[in-house]
Tab-separated table of C-alpha atoms in Angstrom:
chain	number	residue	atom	x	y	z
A	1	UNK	CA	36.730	-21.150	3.825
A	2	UNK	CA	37.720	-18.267	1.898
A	3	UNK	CA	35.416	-16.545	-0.813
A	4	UNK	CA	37.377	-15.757	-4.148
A	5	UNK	CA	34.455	-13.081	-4.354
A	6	UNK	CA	35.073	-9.657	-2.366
A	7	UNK	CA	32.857	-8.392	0.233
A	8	UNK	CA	30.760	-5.647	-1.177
A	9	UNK	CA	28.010	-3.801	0.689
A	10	UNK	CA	25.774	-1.114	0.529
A	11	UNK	CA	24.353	-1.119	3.586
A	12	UNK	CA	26.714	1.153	5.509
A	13	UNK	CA	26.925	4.217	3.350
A	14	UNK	CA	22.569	3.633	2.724
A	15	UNK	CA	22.513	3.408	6.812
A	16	UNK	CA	24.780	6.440	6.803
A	17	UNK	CA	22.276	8.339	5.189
A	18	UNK	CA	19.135	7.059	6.214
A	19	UNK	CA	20.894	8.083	9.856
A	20	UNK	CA	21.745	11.528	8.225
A	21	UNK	CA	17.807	12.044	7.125
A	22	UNK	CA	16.408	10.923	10.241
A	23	UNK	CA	18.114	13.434	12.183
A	24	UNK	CA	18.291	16.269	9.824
A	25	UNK	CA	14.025	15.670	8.650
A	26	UNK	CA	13.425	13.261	11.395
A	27	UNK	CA	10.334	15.820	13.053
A	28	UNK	CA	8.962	16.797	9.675
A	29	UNK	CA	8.144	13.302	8.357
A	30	UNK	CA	6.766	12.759	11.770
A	31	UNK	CA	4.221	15.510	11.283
A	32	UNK	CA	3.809	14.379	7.821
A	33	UNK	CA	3.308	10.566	8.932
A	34	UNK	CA	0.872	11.874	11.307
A	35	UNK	CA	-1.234	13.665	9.151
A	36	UNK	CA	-1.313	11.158	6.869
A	37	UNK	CA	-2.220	8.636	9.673
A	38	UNK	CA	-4.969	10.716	11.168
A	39	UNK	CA	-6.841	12.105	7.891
A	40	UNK	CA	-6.303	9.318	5.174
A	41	UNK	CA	-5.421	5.808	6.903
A	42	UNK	CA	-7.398	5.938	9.666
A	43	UNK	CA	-10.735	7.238	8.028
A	44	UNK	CA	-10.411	4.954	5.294
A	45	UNK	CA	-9.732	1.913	7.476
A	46	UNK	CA	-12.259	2.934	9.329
A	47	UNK	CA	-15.319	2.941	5.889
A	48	UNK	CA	-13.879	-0.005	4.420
A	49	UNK	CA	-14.345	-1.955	8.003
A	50	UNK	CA	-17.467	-0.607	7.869
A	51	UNK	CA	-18.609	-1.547	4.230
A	52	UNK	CA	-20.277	-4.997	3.967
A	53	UNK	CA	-18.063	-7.656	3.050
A	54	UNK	CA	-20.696	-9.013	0.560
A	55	UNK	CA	-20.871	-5.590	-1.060
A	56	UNK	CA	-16.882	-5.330	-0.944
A	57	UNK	CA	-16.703	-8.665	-2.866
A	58	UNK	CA	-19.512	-7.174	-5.438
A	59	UNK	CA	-17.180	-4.428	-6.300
A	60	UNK	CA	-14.110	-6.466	-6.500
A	61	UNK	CA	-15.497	-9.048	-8.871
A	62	UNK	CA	-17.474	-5.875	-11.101
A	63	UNK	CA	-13.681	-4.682	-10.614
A	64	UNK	CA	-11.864	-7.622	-11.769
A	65	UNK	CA	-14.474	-8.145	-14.372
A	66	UNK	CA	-14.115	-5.024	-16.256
A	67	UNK	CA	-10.448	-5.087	-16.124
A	68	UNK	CA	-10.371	-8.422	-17.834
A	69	UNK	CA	-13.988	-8.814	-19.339
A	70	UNK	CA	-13.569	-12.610	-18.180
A	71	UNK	CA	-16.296	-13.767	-16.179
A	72	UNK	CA	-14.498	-16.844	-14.842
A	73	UNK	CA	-11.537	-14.413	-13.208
A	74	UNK	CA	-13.797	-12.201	-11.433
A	75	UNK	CA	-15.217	-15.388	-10.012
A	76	UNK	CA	-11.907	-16.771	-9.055
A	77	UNK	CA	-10.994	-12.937	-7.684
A	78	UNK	CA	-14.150	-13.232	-5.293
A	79	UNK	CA	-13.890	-16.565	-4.532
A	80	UNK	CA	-10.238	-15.922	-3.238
A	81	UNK	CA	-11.532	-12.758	-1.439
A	82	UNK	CA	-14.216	-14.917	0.491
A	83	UNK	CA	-11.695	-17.463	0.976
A	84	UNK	CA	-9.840	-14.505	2.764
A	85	UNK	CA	-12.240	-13.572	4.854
A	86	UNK	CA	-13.103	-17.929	5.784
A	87	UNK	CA	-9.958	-17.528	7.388
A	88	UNK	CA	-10.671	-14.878	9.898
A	89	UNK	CA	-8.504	-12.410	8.284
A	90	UNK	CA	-11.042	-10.113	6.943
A	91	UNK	CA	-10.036	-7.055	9.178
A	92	UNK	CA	-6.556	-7.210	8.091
A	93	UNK	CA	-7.346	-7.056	4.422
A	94	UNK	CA	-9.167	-4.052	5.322
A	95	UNK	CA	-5.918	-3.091	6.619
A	96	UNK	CA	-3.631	-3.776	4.110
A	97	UNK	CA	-6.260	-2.109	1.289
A	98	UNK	CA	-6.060	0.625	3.238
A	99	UNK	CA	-2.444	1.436	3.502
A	100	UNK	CA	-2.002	0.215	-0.244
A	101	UNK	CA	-4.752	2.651	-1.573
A	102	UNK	CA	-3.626	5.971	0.784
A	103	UNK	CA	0.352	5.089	-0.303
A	104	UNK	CA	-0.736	4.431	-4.729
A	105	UNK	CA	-2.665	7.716	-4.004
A	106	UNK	CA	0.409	9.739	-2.294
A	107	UNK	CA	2.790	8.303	-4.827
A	108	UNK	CA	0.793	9.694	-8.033
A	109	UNK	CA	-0.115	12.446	-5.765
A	110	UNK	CA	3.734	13.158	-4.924
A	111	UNK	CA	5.342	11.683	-8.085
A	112	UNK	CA	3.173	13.474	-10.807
A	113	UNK	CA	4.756	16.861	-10.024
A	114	UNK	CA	7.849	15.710	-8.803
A	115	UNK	CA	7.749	14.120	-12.748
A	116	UNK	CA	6.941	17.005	-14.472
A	117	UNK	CA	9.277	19.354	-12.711
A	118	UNK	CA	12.549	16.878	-12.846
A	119	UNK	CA	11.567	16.852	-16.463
A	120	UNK	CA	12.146	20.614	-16.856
């Protein structure tokens, strides 16, 4: 059946120069990726696996509790958080807090000045 809408795509020109950055930059964002992987990621992983969960969900419900000075969702927050870690799937949290706290700090890290000096 024939589509009265034309084919458009993006995906060949982005691949083009995805392609075209891998091979021109490919080494330096593997030194970069490395870096990152060796003295942010890894050590961070490492203290958070380390932390007591009980003490984790402490923080995360004093978090959740100042953001939104509601007692009842800093309970829900920590009761979620334990029901995370009922499942098994504690470590992986760990994980994923991790790789979301080293990449929020390397974007404000990265886009601050990048900011301020497109701005100019």
């Amino acid at each position: 059946m024939t589509s009265i809408f034309p084919h458009l795509s993006l995906a060949d020109p982005i691949n083009d120069k995805v392609a075209l950055l891998v091979q021109n930059y490919g080494d330096a964002f593997h030194s970069f990726s490395l870096v990152v992987l060796k003295y942010l990621l890894v050590p961070l992983e490492s203290g958070l696996r380390i932390t007591p969960p009980w003490l984790l969900l402490i923080l995360a419900g004093l978090l959740a509790w100042h953001a939104t000075r509601k007692l009842s969702v800093a309970a829900l927050f920590v009761l979620l958080l334990y029901a995370i870690g009922a499942f098994g799937l504690w470590d992986k949290l760990m994980q994923t807090l991790a790789l979301m706290l080293v990449a929020t700090v390397l974007s404000i890290v990265l886009g601050i000045p990048l900011g301020i000096l497109c701005s100019q």
